[in-house]
Short mmCIF file of C-alpha atoms in Angstrom, two decimals:
data_model
loop_
_atom_site.label_atom_id
_atom_site.label_comp_id
_atom_site.label_asym_id
_atom_site.label_seq_id
_atom_site.Cartn_x
_atom_site.Cartn_y
_atom_site.Cartn_z
CA MET A 1 21.46 3.59 14.61
CA THR A 2 18.31 4.78 15.95
CA THR A 3 15.09 4.29 14.33
CA ALA A 4 12.19 6.87 14.68
CA ARG A 5 9.97 4.30 16.75
CA GLN A 6 12.90 3.69 19.14
CA ALA A 7 13.42 7.64 19.49
CA GLY A 8 9.56 7.73 20.25
CA LEU A 9 8.74 9.38 17.07
CA VAL A 10 6.84 8.20 13.94
CA THR A 11 7.91 8.83 10.35
CA CYS A 12 5.62 9.90 7.56
CA ARG A 13 5.89 7.49 4.84
CA THR A 14 4.95 10.04 2.33
CA CYS A 15 7.01 13.25 2.90
CA ALA A 16 9.62 11.79 5.43
CA ARG A 17 9.07 14.34 8.29
CA VAL A 18 8.69 12.64 11.82
CA TRP A 19 6.32 13.58 14.50
CA PRO A 20 5.65 12.34 18.21
CA MET A 21 4.58 9.07 18.55
CA GLN A 22 0.93 9.48 19.29
CA THR A 23 0.31 12.10 16.58
CA GLU A 24 -2.57 10.82 14.11
CA SER A 25 -1.81 12.72 10.82
CA CYS A 26 1.18 14.20 9.21
CA GLY A 27 0.97 18.29 9.78
CA ARG A 28 2.89 18.81 6.65
CA CYS A 29 1.12 16.54 3.98
CA GLY A 30 -1.92 15.54 5.83
CA MET A 31 -1.29 11.67 5.39
CA PRO A 32 -2.34 9.49 8.56
CA LEU A 33 0.45 8.32 10.55
CA THR A 34 1.31 4.85 11.65
CA SER A 35 4.55 3.55 12.92
CA ARG A 36 3.97 0.36 11.39
CA GLU A 37 1.07 -0.54 8.91
CA PRO A 38 -1.47 -1.96 11.30
CA MET A 39 -2.17 -5.58 10.20
CA SER A 40 0.14 -4.90 7.28
CA LEU A 41 0.94 -8.73 6.88
CA GLN A 42 -2.96 -9.90 6.76
CA ARG A 43 -3.47 -7.33 4.06
CA VAL A 44 -0.77 -8.53 2.00
CA TRP A 45 -1.97 -12.06 2.19
CA ALA A 46 -5.53 -11.11 1.26
CA TRP A 47 -4.67 -9.29 -1.84
CA TRP A 48 -2.06 -11.89 -2.71
CA LEU A 49 -4.67 -14.59 -2.51
CA ALA A 50 -7.03 -12.48 -4.33
CA GLY A 51 -4.78 -11.97 -7.06
CA LEU A 52 -3.73 -15.57 -7.19
CA VAL A 53 -7.43 -16.48 -7.39
CA CYS A 54 -7.83 -14.28 -10.25
CA TYR A 55 -4.68 -15.44 -12.02
CA ILE A 56 -6.01 -18.95 -12.35
CA PRO A 57 -8.91 -18.33 -14.89
CA ALA A 58 -6.74 -15.56 -16.51
CA ASN A 59 -4.68 -18.55 -17.55
CA LEU A 60 -7.16 -20.84 -18.48
CA TYR A 61 -9.74 -18.92 -20.40
CA PRO A 62 -9.21 -16.78 -23.56
CA MET A 63 -7.84 -13.57 -23.44
CA LEU A 64 -8.61 -12.67 -27.26
CA VAL A 65 -11.35 -14.28 -29.49
CA THR A 66 -10.12 -13.55 -33.00
CA GLU A 67 -12.69 -14.05 -35.89
CA THR A 68 -12.14 -13.84 -39.49
CA LEU A 69 -14.17 -14.93 -42.63
CA THR A 70 -12.92 -18.56 -42.32
CA SER A 71 -11.80 -19.26 -38.76
CA ARG A 72 -12.29 -18.42 -35.08
CA SER A 73 -9.56 -18.96 -32.88
CA ASP A 74 -9.53 -18.16 -28.99
CA ASP A 75 -5.96 -17.30 -27.59
CA THR A 76 -5.20 -17.71 -24.11
CA ILE A 77 -2.21 -15.40 -22.60
CA ILE A 78 0.49 -18.52 -23.35
CA GLY A 79 -1.33 -19.39 -26.52
CA GLY A 80 -1.13 -16.02 -27.70
CA ALA A 81 2.52 -15.65 -27.12
CA ILE A 82 3.20 -18.84 -28.87
CA GLU A 83 1.44 -17.55 -32.02
CA ILE A 84 3.26 -14.42 -31.89
CA ALA A 85 6.78 -16.60 -31.58
CA ARG A 86 5.46 -18.68 -34.50
CA HIS A 87 5.40 -15.63 -36.76
CA GLY A 88 8.91 -15.31 -36.17
CA ASP A 89 8.52 -12.31 -33.61
CA LEU A 90 10.67 -13.79 -30.71
CA GLY A 91 11.23 -10.55 -29.18
CA ILE A 92 7.83 -9.49 -29.09
CA ALA A 93 6.88 -12.93 -27.87
CA LEU A 94 9.30 -12.65 -25.16
CA ILE A 95 7.96 -9.39 -23.83
CA VAL A 96 4.34 -10.78 -23.63
CA LEU A 97 5.83 -13.95 -21.80
CA ILE A 98 7.66 -11.85 -19.50
CA ALA A 99 5.12 -9.37 -18.95
CA SER A 100 2.27 -11.79 -18.61
CA VAL A 101 3.80 -14.99 -17.11
CA PHE A 102 7.21 -14.22 -15.62
CA ILE A 103 6.39 -11.00 -13.94
CA PRO A 104 3.08 -12.34 -12.27
CA VAL A 105 4.52 -15.61 -11.22
CA ILE A 106 7.74 -13.98 -9.68
CA LYS A 107 5.68 -11.27 -8.23
CA PHE A 108 3.57 -14.09 -6.23
CA ILE A 109 6.55 -16.03 -5.02
CA ALA A 110 8.33 -12.62 -4.12
CA ILE A 111 5.29 -11.14 -2.14
CA GLY A 112 4.97 -14.39 -0.28
CA TYR A 113 8.88 -14.84 0.59
CA LEU A 114 8.89 -11.20 1.70
CA ALA A 115 5.68 -11.72 3.90
CA LEU A 116 7.06 -15.15 5.06
CA SER A 117 10.29 -13.72 6.24
CA VAL A 118 8.99 -11.00 8.35
CA ARG A 119 6.52 -13.47 9.81
CA MET A 120 9.29 -15.62 10.66
CA ARG A 121 11.35 -12.72 12.09
CA SER A 122 14.13 -13.29 9.63
CA GLN A 123 17.37 -11.32 10.36
CA LYS A 124 18.98 -12.58 7.13
CA THR A 125 20.01 -9.90 4.28
CA PRO A 126 17.44 -7.20 4.85
CA VAL A 127 19.29 -4.82 2.38
CA ALA A 128 18.77 -7.86 -0.41
CA ARG A 129 14.96 -8.17 0.73
CA MET A 130 14.60 -4.48 0.59
CA HIS A 131 15.94 -4.18 -3.21
CA LEU A 132 13.62 -7.37 -3.86
CA PHE A 133 10.62 -5.19 -2.50
CA GLU A 134 11.68 -2.30 -4.64
CA VAL A 135 11.92 -4.28 -7.72
CA ILE A 136 8.57 -5.96 -7.25
CA GLU A 137 6.85 -2.55 -6.55
CA PHE A 138 8.43 -1.52 -10.02
CA ILE A 139 7.69 -4.23 -12.27
CA GLY A 140 4.28 -5.23 -11.25
CA ARG A 141 2.53 -2.46 -13.42
CA TRP A 142 4.10 -4.05 -16.52
CA SER A 143 2.11 -7.04 -16.55
CA MET A 144 -0.75 -4.61 -17.66
CA ILE A 145 0.69 -4.92 -21.25
CA ASP A 146 -1.33 -7.74 -22.23
CA VAL A 147 -4.55 -6.21 -20.74
CA PHE A 148 -3.85 -2.99 -22.77
CA VAL A 149 -3.10 -4.99 -26.14
CA VAL A 150 -6.51 -6.76 -25.51
CA ALA A 151 -8.23 -3.40 -25.30
CA ILE A 152 -6.43 -2.01 -28.14
CA LEU A 153 -7.18 -4.69 -30.43
CA SER A 154 -10.76 -5.07 -29.60
CA ALA A 155 -11.08 -1.12 -30.35
CA LEU A 156 -9.18 -1.48 -33.43
CA VAL A 157 -9.98 -4.64 -35.10
CA GLN A 158 -13.67 -4.18 -36.12
CA LEU A 159 -13.75 -4.73 -39.74
CA SER A 160 -17.40 -6.06 -40.14
CA VAL A 161 -17.33 -9.51 -41.22
CA VAL A 162 -13.46 -9.44 -42.67
CA ALA A 163 -12.11 -9.65 -39.12
CA SER A 164 -12.94 -8.77 -35.64
CA ILE A 165 -11.25 -9.24 -32.17
CA GLN A 166 -13.44 -9.26 -29.01
CA PRO A 167 -11.99 -9.68 -25.47
CA GLY A 168 -12.34 -12.78 -23.93
CA PRO A 169 -13.10 -13.42 -20.16
CA ALA A 170 -9.51 -14.02 -19.00
CA ALA A 171 -9.07 -10.01 -19.80
CA LEU A 172 -10.86 -9.11 -16.86
CA ALA A 173 -9.60 -11.88 -14.69
CA PHE A 174 -5.83 -10.77 -15.56
CA ALA A 175 -6.52 -6.99 -14.96
CA LEU A 176 -7.94 -7.77 -11.59
CA SER A 177 -5.07 -10.32 -10.79
CA VAL A 178 -2.44 -7.36 -11.54
CA ILE A 179 -4.05 -4.67 -9.67
CA PHE A 180 -4.80 -6.90 -6.63
CA THR A 181 -1.23 -7.82 -6.51
CA MET A 182 -0.33 -4.12 -6.62
CA PHE A 183 -2.41 -3.61 -3.82
CA SER A 184 -0.48 -6.48 -2.18
CA ALA A 185 2.99 -5.06 -2.62
CA LYS A 186 1.58 -1.72 -1.48
CA SER A 187 0.13 -3.17 1.76
CA PHE A 188 3.55 -4.36 2.80
CA ASP A 189 5.15 -2.07 4.99
CA PRO A 190 8.94 -2.47 4.36
CA ARG A 191 9.86 -0.89 7.85
CA LEU A 192 9.34 -4.34 8.98
CA ILE A 193 11.88 -6.14 7.43
CA TRP A 194 14.29 -4.16 9.55
CA ASP A 195 12.30 -4.52 13.10
CA TYR A 196 13.86 -7.81 14.02
CA LEU A 197 17.50 -7.15 13.22
CA PRO A 198 19.99 -7.37 16.41
CA SER A 199 19.73 -3.33 17.66
CA ARG A 200 23.11 -2.07 17.96
CA ALA A 201 21.44 0.68 20.48
CA GLY A 202 20.41 -2.68 22.53
CA GLN A 203 16.68 -1.89 22.16
CA GLY A 204 14.70 -4.36 20.42
CA ALA A 205 11.90 -3.67 18.20
CA SER A 206 8.54 -3.91 20.02
CA MET B 1 24.80 10.54 13.49
CA ALA B 2 23.61 12.77 16.15
CA SER B 3 21.21 11.28 18.70
CA PRO B 4 18.03 12.54 17.91
CA GLN B 5 17.47 14.45 21.20
CA ASP B 6 19.99 17.17 20.30
CA VAL B 7 18.37 17.98 17.13
CA PRO B 8 15.06 19.79 16.25
CA ARG B 9 12.38 17.74 15.39
CA ALA B 10 12.00 19.36 11.90
CA GLU B 11 15.65 18.89 11.04
CA LEU B 12 15.26 14.91 11.44
CA ILE B 13 14.23 12.87 8.53
CA GLY B 14 12.79 9.24 8.93
CA CYS B 15 13.68 7.00 6.27
CA PRO B 16 10.05 5.88 4.86
CA ASN B 17 11.41 2.35 4.01
CA CYS B 18 13.30 1.32 7.11
CA ASP B 19 12.23 4.03 9.74
CA LEU B 20 15.83 4.98 10.54
CA LEU B 21 16.27 8.66 11.85
CA HIS B 22 18.88 10.97 10.07
CA HIS B 23 19.64 14.51 10.42
CA ALA B 24 18.61 16.20 7.40
CA LYS B 25 21.49 18.46 6.32
CA HIS B 26 21.35 20.76 3.40
CA VAL B 27 22.15 18.86 0.45
CA ALA B 28 23.92 20.48 -2.40
CA ASP B 29 22.33 20.40 -5.91
CA GLY B 30 23.12 17.25 -7.81
CA GLU B 31 23.95 15.25 -4.71
CA ARG B 32 21.97 12.45 -3.11
CA ALA B 33 21.45 11.90 0.64
CA ILE B 34 20.95 8.09 0.88
CA CYS B 35 19.75 6.07 3.91
CA SER B 36 22.71 4.72 5.89
CA ARG B 37 20.94 1.45 6.10
CA CYS B 38 18.61 0.69 3.55
CA HIS B 39 20.10 2.82 0.78
CA THR B 40 17.02 4.60 -0.09
CA VAL B 41 17.41 7.93 -1.66
CA LEU B 42 16.08 10.57 0.85
CA ILE B 43 17.12 13.79 -0.53
CA ALA B 44 18.24 14.54 -3.98
CA PRO B 45 17.66 18.18 -4.98
CA ARG B 46 18.33 19.34 -8.60
CA ALA B 47 19.10 22.75 -9.68
CA ALA B 48 16.05 24.46 -11.50
CA ALA B 49 13.81 21.54 -10.70
CA TYR B 50 10.68 23.50 -10.46
CA ASN B 51 10.87 25.31 -13.71
CA ARG B 52 11.64 22.34 -15.42
CA ALA B 53 8.94 20.05 -13.81
CA LEU B 54 6.48 22.96 -14.33
CA ALA B 55 7.47 23.25 -18.13
CA LEU B 56 7.09 19.53 -18.47
CA SER B 57 4.07 19.25 -16.71
CA VAL B 58 2.14 21.84 -19.15
CA ALA B 59 3.91 19.97 -22.00
CA ASN B 60 2.52 16.60 -20.61
CA LEU B 61 -1.11 18.42 -20.13
CA ILE B 62 -1.09 19.31 -23.69
CA LEU B 63 0.33 15.88 -24.86
CA VAL B 64 -2.77 14.10 -23.23
CA VAL B 65 -5.30 16.29 -24.23
CA ALA B 66 -4.09 16.02 -27.96
CA ALA B 67 -3.51 12.48 -27.49
CA VAL B 68 -7.18 11.60 -26.75
CA PHE B 69 -8.49 12.84 -30.07
CA HIS B 70 -5.84 11.55 -32.42
CA PRO B 71 -5.67 8.01 -33.77
CA PHE B 72 -2.85 5.93 -31.97
CA LEU B 73 -3.32 3.14 -34.61
CA GLU B 74 -4.81 2.47 -37.77
CA ILE B 75 -5.58 -0.93 -39.43
CA HIS B 76 -5.71 -1.47 -43.26
CA ALA B 77 -7.48 -4.69 -44.38
CA ALA B 78 -9.22 -5.84 -47.59
CA GLY B 79 -9.67 -2.42 -48.48
CA ILE B 80 -11.14 -1.43 -44.97
CA VAL B 81 -9.47 1.51 -42.92
CA ASN B 82 -9.79 1.80 -39.29
CA ARG B 83 -8.28 4.41 -36.99
CA VAL B 84 -8.77 4.41 -33.42
CA SER B 85 -8.30 7.14 -30.66
CA LEU B 86 -8.32 6.40 -27.01
CA LEU B 87 -11.75 7.69 -27.10
CA ASP B 88 -12.92 4.60 -29.06
CA VAL B 89 -10.89 2.38 -26.91
CA ALA B 90 -13.16 3.93 -23.90
CA THR B 91 -16.26 3.27 -25.69
CA SER B 92 -15.67 0.20 -27.77
CA PHE B 93 -16.46 -2.64 -25.19
CA GLY B 94 -20.22 -3.13 -25.08
CA SER B 95 -20.58 -6.15 -22.85
CA GLY B 96 -20.88 -6.40 -19.45
CA ALA B 97 -18.24 -7.00 -16.96
CA LEU B 98 -15.26 -6.22 -19.63
CA VAL B 99 -16.51 -2.64 -19.69
CA VAL B 100 -14.62 -2.33 -16.25
CA VAL B 101 -11.48 -3.66 -18.45
CA SER B 102 -11.52 -0.74 -20.97
CA VAL B 103 -12.64 1.72 -18.64
CA THR B 104 -9.81 1.21 -16.04
CA SER B 105 -7.33 0.94 -19.18
CA VAL B 106 -8.45 4.58 -19.91
CA ALA B 107 -8.02 5.72 -16.68
CA MET B 108 -4.65 4.62 -16.29
CA ILE B 109 -3.42 5.47 -19.65
CA LEU B 110 -5.39 8.83 -19.92
CA LEU B 111 -6.99 10.26 -16.60
CA VAL B 112 -4.30 9.45 -14.15
CA PRO B 113 -1.58 11.22 -16.18
CA LEU B 114 -3.84 13.92 -16.83
CA LEU B 115 -4.64 14.54 -13.32
CA ARG B 116 -0.89 14.01 -12.46
CA ALA B 117 0.18 16.75 -14.69
CA VAL B 118 -2.36 19.39 -13.64
CA PHE B 119 -1.90 18.50 -9.74
CA LEU B 120 1.99 18.84 -10.15
CA ALA B 121 1.70 22.00 -12.16
CA TYR B 122 -0.75 23.56 -9.64
CA ALA B 123 1.81 22.81 -6.81
CA LEU B 124 4.80 23.68 -8.46
CA ALA B 125 3.54 26.89 -10.11
CA PRO B 126 4.16 28.95 -7.11
CA LEU B 127 7.50 27.60 -6.12
CA ALA B 128 8.82 28.02 -9.72
CA LEU B 129 7.40 31.64 -9.90
CA GLN B 130 8.30 32.33 -6.10
CA HIS B 131 4.71 33.20 -5.04
CA ARG B 132 2.94 32.11 -1.84
CA ALA B 133 1.80 28.70 -2.36
CA TYR B 134 -1.72 28.18 -3.49
CA PRO B 135 -4.46 26.43 -1.26
CA GLY B 136 -4.38 23.11 -1.45
CA ALA B 137 -0.97 22.67 -2.97
CA ARG B 138 -0.11 20.03 -0.23
CA TRP B 139 -2.90 18.02 -0.98
CA ALA B 140 -2.06 18.38 -4.99
CA PHE B 141 1.32 17.29 -4.53
CA ARG B 142 0.49 14.36 -2.28
CA VAL B 143 -2.02 13.03 -4.60
CA THR B 144 0.30 13.18 -7.62
CA GLN B 145 3.09 11.09 -5.33
CA GLN B 146 0.55 8.58 -4.49
CA MET B 147 -1.23 8.16 -8.16
CA LYS B 148 2.37 7.38 -9.70
CA PRO B 149 2.28 3.76 -10.08
CA TRP B 150 -0.94 3.83 -11.79
CA ALA B 151 0.03 6.08 -14.65
CA MET B 152 0.78 3.73 -17.30
CA THR B 153 1.54 5.65 -20.61
CA GLU B 154 4.82 3.63 -21.12
CA ILE B 155 3.33 0.50 -20.67
CA PHE B 156 0.45 1.25 -23.13
CA ALA B 157 3.18 2.64 -25.63
CA ILE B 158 4.80 -0.80 -25.48
CA GLY B 159 1.33 -2.31 -25.82
CA CYS B 160 0.69 -0.72 -29.09
CA ALA B 161 3.71 -2.03 -30.46
CA VAL B 162 2.84 -5.72 -29.43
CA ALA B 163 -0.61 -4.96 -30.66
CA LEU B 164 0.89 -3.97 -34.19
CA VAL B 165 2.78 -7.50 -34.27
CA LYS B 166 0.18 -9.37 -33.26
CA VAL B 167 -2.38 -8.83 -35.72
CA ALA B 168 0.53 -8.64 -38.73
CA ASP B 169 -0.86 -11.52 -40.36
CA LEU B 170 -4.51 -10.23 -40.21
CA ALA B 171 -4.11 -6.97 -41.39
CA ARG B 172 -1.37 -3.81 -41.81
CA LEU B 173 -1.20 -1.72 -38.82
CA ASN B 174 0.32 1.81 -38.96
CA PHE B 175 1.14 3.90 -35.77
CA GLY B 176 -0.95 7.20 -35.84
CA PRO B 177 -0.04 10.31 -34.32
CA ALA B 178 -1.15 9.85 -30.78
CA PHE B 179 1.28 6.79 -30.47
CA TRP B 180 4.20 9.29 -31.17
CA MET B 181 2.81 11.56 -28.52
CA PHE B 182 2.57 8.80 -25.90
CA ILE B 183 6.16 8.03 -26.54
CA VAL B 184 7.07 11.70 -25.99
CA LEU B 185 4.93 11.54 -23.00
CA SER B 186 6.40 8.58 -21.39
CA ALA B 187 9.83 10.36 -21.83
CA PHE B 188 8.65 13.58 -20.17
CA VAL B 189 6.76 11.70 -17.23
CA LEU B 190 10.04 9.82 -16.69
CA LEU B 191 12.12 13.21 -16.88
CA VAL B 192 9.73 14.97 -14.15
CA ASP B 193 9.74 12.31 -11.74
CA ARG B 194 13.63 11.94 -11.90
CA SER B 195 13.73 15.70 -11.35
CA LEU B 196 11.48 15.73 -8.30
CA CYS B 197 13.09 15.55 -4.92
CA SER B 198 10.15 14.86 -2.37
CA TRP B 199 11.66 16.25 0.67
CA SER B 200 12.88 19.56 -1.24
CA ILE B 201 9.28 19.91 -2.48
CA TRP B 202 7.85 19.59 0.83
CA ALA B 203 10.23 21.79 2.72
CA ALA B 204 9.89 24.52 -0.20
CA LEU B 205 5.88 24.25 0.11
CA ASP B 206 6.36 24.72 3.79
CA GLU B 207 8.39 28.00 3.28
CA ALA B 208 6.11 29.11 0.60
CA GLU B 209 3.25 29.00 3.10
CA GLN B 210 5.09 30.97 5.88
CA GLU B 211 4.49 34.41 4.56
CA PRO B 212 4.74 37.09 7.28
CA GLY B 213 1.58 36.94 9.51
CA ARG B 214 0.82 33.85 8.16
CA GLY B 215 1.92 31.39 10.93
CA THR B 216 3.53 28.21 10.47
CA ALA B 217 2.43 24.87 8.97
CA PRO B 218 -0.76 23.45 10.67
CA ALA B 219 -0.50 21.88 13.82
CA PRO B 220 -0.47 18.22 13.80
CA THR B 221 -3.60 16.78 15.37
CA VAL B 222 -2.65 14.68 18.41
CA ARG B 223 -4.73 11.95 20.13
CA PRO B 224 -5.77 13.28 23.75
#
C-alpha cells in the first residue's frame, strides 16, 4: 500500500494521472494539482455555515404564497408537505419531506461529522466514511426539488384573479442553502480520510 | 502491487478519493478496476461506449432544444388554460432577488445539460469516428465532468410531478410534451454517464492527439 504522496507523486483528481510532487497543473487534463486540497476543512466549514445560516430563514419564511378568489395562504416547506399529506398524497408528501427536510439535515450532520473526524485524525471505519461522503455528494442535489416546484408553480399558476402563486422569500434562502452545502461537500478532500491511518509501509502521512 | 519505482509513471493511476497508487493494467470491456482500499471504481471500459455516448449526446441536444419551446405542464381552471414552457419559467419571476432563483433553476435544467451534451459530443466525436482529437477536446471533456452534479433534469422531472399534485385542489394539471422529453432526457443522461469511463477516455484522447509529427501530450508545468 503506497499512496501517491508517499511515492513523491501527486494525483490528478479529475483524470487520475500521477505527476511528480511539484507539478502545478495536470499535463493531461489541465487541472491544477494539489496533493491535498489546501485549507479543505476551512472551506468545508465556511460553506457549511453559510448553508446552515440560509437554512433557518428557508424554514421560517413562506416558500409559496397562494392567492385565490377567497383566500390567501402562505406555505412554509414543512407546512406545504403537511398540506399535501392532508390531501391524501402521502407518497408525494414523503418525497417533499425527504428532499427538503431529511436530506438537508442529514447533510449538515454528515458533512460536520466527516470534517470533525478528519480534524480529530480518526482512524476508525475509513471505508464507511468514504461511502458516507459518496452518498452525501449524490443526494445533495435532490433537495433542489422544492425550488423547482416553486419555480414551476409560480410560472404556471397565473390565472388572473382566479388563482395565482408567487414565490416566497424562503425559495431564495433554500436554493442558496442547497447550493452552499453542495459547495461544502465539494470542498471536502476525501483523501484526508485516509491520511491518518496506520501505514503498513511505516511511512506516516505528513 | 508493484512498487511505484518499477513502473513507468504513465502506467500508474492514483485513486482520486484516497490517493492510493495502482498499476493501471489493461482492463477488458465490461470489467472494472476498483481501488483496493476505498473501492472507488478507477477503470471501467465499455465496448462501443464512444459511439453510444456520441449518439445519446446528439439525442440529448435535440431533446433539450425541443423541450425549451414545448409546454411541460398545462393548467385548466375556471375555463382558463395556461401552458408553460421553460422559457416562461425563466421569464416569469419579475421581482428582485427571486429572479436569481428562476435563472439558476433554468441554468440547471437547460443550460448545463445542453452544454454538457455539446461538449461531450465535441470531445467524443473524433474518438468514435477515429479521427484526430479536435482542438480543445480535453478542456471540453473536463468541463462535462465538472458540470455533472449541476445538471438536474431528473430532479426537475420529479418536481413537475410534485407540482401537479400540489395544486390538484386548485386546478387540473396535465403533463405537456416537454415533460416526457425530460423523462427521456434524464434516462439518456444516466445512460451516457454510466457508459463513460473517465480513464479510458483520457487515454484515448492522449492517443488521438499523438499523430505522427505531433509529439506527445503537452509537458506539465513544473515549479522552478
